[in-house]
Amino acid sequence: DGGITQSPKYLFRKEGQNVTLSCEQNLNHDAMYWYRQDPGQGLRLIYYSQIVNDFQKGDIAEGYSVSREKKESFPLTVTSAQKNPTAFYLCASSLGRGQINEQFFGPGTRLTVL
Amino acid sequence: SQQGEEDPQALSIQEGENATMNCSYKTSINNLQWYRQNSGRGLVHLILIRSNEREKHSGRLRVTLDTSKKSSSLLITASRAADTASYFCATAIMEYGNKLVFGAGTILRVKS
């Protein structure tokens, strides 16, 4: 059953804590993305990776970090430097390989800062 | 900065009616994509139209693209209550790298 998974579905963080959101795909896609969605708004790109061991900042990378050690996995860490982290986080993947293809999305993680 | 902007922000129609959503963008694109999002869920890809295409169909969906006006429209015919969702356009611009830029979306409510 191919797809993209995110965990956890809900996450609560105390101020000053780092938290890591998981994203895994078994679609054999080269490209993976992290987006942030705030209520009533569209998606804003945080980081993206087009190949293993390489990633680029998106439009709102400050306060976030990522790694891409395996093709299947692209975890996102929300650091204490992110001043307003409460949001819905979406991970996506696409075939990549120089083409701007359709993206496949995970179910999302809702992060709340207490 | 936001490349695609949808219009209207919200749309409420009766079941069986057609729904039309529009998307405008600012710079030349490689392709334009439409996505759907049910409340609290991930996005689902609906349709992709390339810059050299003018119209594309998929089931009850019809997408048009006018590159001279830098605009696209999504038509959902014979709407159903299950079509209630947010709809986003996303533009693919080669100069931006292998990534999409999403608009703020149109919230569609189909009343039964």
XYZ file of C-alpha atoms in Angstrom:
226
model
C 0.000 0.000 0.000
C 2.000 2.944 -1.306
C 1.777 6.380 0.190
C 3.160 9.035 2.435
C 2.745 8.970 6.209
C 3.224 11.574 8.902
C 3.428 11.148 12.632
C 2.225 12.079 15.084
C -1.183 13.384 14.042
C -1.280 15.797 17.006
C 1.714 17.185 18.854
C 1.917 19.481 21.836
C 5.043 21.390 22.677
C 6.055 23.520 25.576
C 7.757 26.799 24.824
C 11.508 26.361 24.508
C 11.333 22.738 23.361
C 12.458 21.314 20.050
C 10.125 18.788 18.448
C 10.582 16.550 15.412
C 7.834 15.683 12.939
C 8.177 12.478 10.995
C 7.524 12.032 7.257
C 7.991 8.738 5.411
C 7.161 7.746 1.833
C 7.328 4.447 -0.023
C 6.579 5.884 -3.456
C 10.252 5.875 -4.504
C 10.036 9.629 -5.024
C 13.195 11.707 -5.196
C 11.691 15.015 -4.039
C 10.156 15.743 -0.648
C 8.684 18.927 0.806
C 7.544 20.435 4.101
C 4.761 23.024 4.205
C 3.151 25.034 6.946
C -0.557 25.922 6.811
C -2.154 28.501 9.092
C -5.959 28.796 9.497
C -7.680 30.067 6.360
C -4.437 30.329 4.452
C -2.608 28.483 1.740
C 0.555 26.449 2.076
C 3.942 28.026 2.657
C 7.096 26.105 1.834
C 9.513 25.516 4.705
C 12.172 23.216 3.206
C 12.450 20.886 0.259
C 14.814 18.182 -0.893
C 15.319 16.982 -4.447
C 17.762 14.203 -3.642
C 19.206 12.340 -0.686
C 21.717 14.320 1.417
C 20.653 17.613 -0.143
C 17.952 20.131 0.789
C 17.095 23.792 0.220
C 15.361 26.466 2.248
C 11.875 27.474 1.245
C 10.114 30.743 1.956
C 9.863 30.390 5.758
C 12.841 28.252 6.863
C 13.805 30.287 9.934
C 13.353 28.284 13.149
C 13.156 24.949 11.322
C 15.699 22.299 10.361
C 15.566 19.142 8.233
C 17.681 16.172 7.221
C 17.506 13.787 4.268
C 19.699 10.813 5.102
C 17.405 8.295 3.410
C 15.287 8.580 0.297
C 12.192 7.502 2.202
C 12.465 9.903 5.135
C 12.449 13.685 5.541
C 12.000 14.667 9.213
C 11.325 18.263 10.218
C 12.528 19.720 13.513
C 10.725 22.747 14.877
C 13.242 24.502 17.080
C 12.755 26.887 19.977
C 13.855 29.662 17.611
C 10.519 29.388 15.779
C 8.484 32.040 17.572
C 5.020 31.039 16.406
C 5.074 27.311 15.647
C 1.398 26.515 16.224
C 0.170 25.404 12.806
C -0.753 22.458 10.590
C 2.323 20.880 8.985
C 2.092 18.982 5.727
C 4.718 16.789 4.101
C 4.624 15.969 0.403
C 6.639 14.047 -2.143
C 6.926 14.047 -5.903
C 8.787 12.171 -8.592
C 11.256 15.049 -8.995
C 14.042 14.314 -11.485
C 13.947 17.821 -12.916
C 10.213 17.840 -13.504
C 7.595 19.788 -11.561
C 5.133 16.941 -11.125
C 2.084 16.460 -8.996
C 2.749 16.242 -5.296
C 1.406 13.576 -2.977
C 0.563 14.758 0.527
C 0.573 13.102 3.898
C -2.327 13.528 6.360
C -0.569 16.303 8.302
C 0.578 16.963 11.857
C -1.151 19.587 13.957
C 1.362 21.214 16.319
C 0.189 23.239 19.290
C 2.447 25.207 21.606
C 1.237 25.205 25.203
C 5.215 36.095 -1.980
C 2.014 34.525 -3.236
C 2.041 33.621 -6.913
C -1.473 32.259 -7.317
C -4.569 33.936 -5.961
C -7.952 32.244 -5.994
C -11.294 33.916 -6.457
C -13.758 33.801 -4.806
C -12.471 33.183 -1.299
C -15.656 31.277 -0.486
C -18.486 29.844 -2.558
C -21.773 28.315 -1.433
C -24.002 26.485 -3.923
C -26.821 23.940 -4.021
C -26.202 20.329 -4.902
C -26.456 19.809 -8.648
C -25.241 23.292 -9.542
C -21.890 24.005 -11.162
C -19.025 25.594 -9.216
C -16.403 27.782 -10.829
C -13.199 28.876 -9.134
C -10.572 31.139 -10.631
C -6.843 31.481 -10.136
C -4.619 34.340 -11.239
C -0.838 34.356 -11.202
C 1.951 36.807 -11.867
C 4.854 35.220 -13.743
C 5.297 32.704 -16.540
C 4.645 29.146 -15.520
C 5.676 25.637 -16.495
C 2.372 24.141 -15.383
C -0.554 24.875 -13.080
C -2.105 22.348 -10.728
C -5.328 22.175 -8.744
C -5.598 20.467 -5.363
C -8.429 19.716 -2.993
C -8.292 19.660 0.814
C -10.971 18.318 3.098
C -11.030 19.942 6.518
C -8.046 18.921 8.635
C -6.625 16.596 5.991
C -3.801 16.561 3.480
C -4.149 17.855 -0.058
C -5.193 15.659 -2.949
C -4.031 16.370 -6.487
C -6.900 16.903 -8.938
C -5.461 17.944 -12.272
C -2.322 19.358 -13.908
C -2.413 21.575 -16.986
C 0.765 22.477 -18.847
C 1.546 25.939 -20.184
C 0.973 24.807 -23.780
C -2.484 23.370 -22.991
C -5.697 25.393 -22.937
C -8.230 22.979 -21.492
C -8.253 19.690 -19.662
C -10.993 17.420 -18.372
C -11.117 14.800 -15.656
C -14.515 13.357 -14.797
C -16.693 16.252 -13.570
C -13.712 18.610 -13.532
C -12.815 21.018 -16.310
C -9.749 23.222 -16.103
C -8.877 26.026 -18.482
C -5.664 27.982 -18.753
C -5.200 31.378 -20.401
C -1.500 32.242 -20.346
C -2.083 35.630 -21.971
C -4.265 36.644 -19.011
C -2.233 34.604 -16.528
C -5.354 32.928 -15.224
C -6.947 29.517 -14.820
C -10.392 28.311 -13.865
C -11.651 25.101 -12.303
C -15.217 24.073 -13.081
C -16.928 21.335 -11.094
C -20.122 20.248 -12.819
C -23.181 18.740 -11.120
C -21.743 19.343 -7.670
C -22.345 16.983 -4.768
C -22.259 17.516 -1.013
C -19.049 15.451 -0.987
C -17.364 18.161 -3.082
C -17.398 20.437 -0.023
C -13.720 21.254 0.554
C -11.040 23.882 -0.022
C -9.557 24.088 -3.485
C -6.067 25.412 -4.171
C -4.244 26.298 -7.332
C -0.484 25.872 -7.425
C 1.891 27.198 -10.024
C 5.103 25.538 -11.117
C 7.779 27.983 -12.184
C 11.026 26.610 -13.533
C 13.065 29.545 -12.273
C 11.921 28.747 -8.739
C 13.329 25.242 -8.899
C 11.394 22.040 -8.569
C 8.674 23.425 -6.327
C 5.098 24.723 -6.355
C 3.687 28.026 -5.119
C 0.196 27.718 -3.637
C -2.584 30.250 -3.490
C -4.785 30.884 -0.440
C -7.606 28.694 -1.720
C -11.352 28.811 -2.320
C -13.663 27.284 0.277
C -16.524 25.496 -1.478
C -19.671 24.498 0.375
C -22.227 22.384 -1.439
C -25.590 22.302 0.304
C -27.814 19.257 -0.029
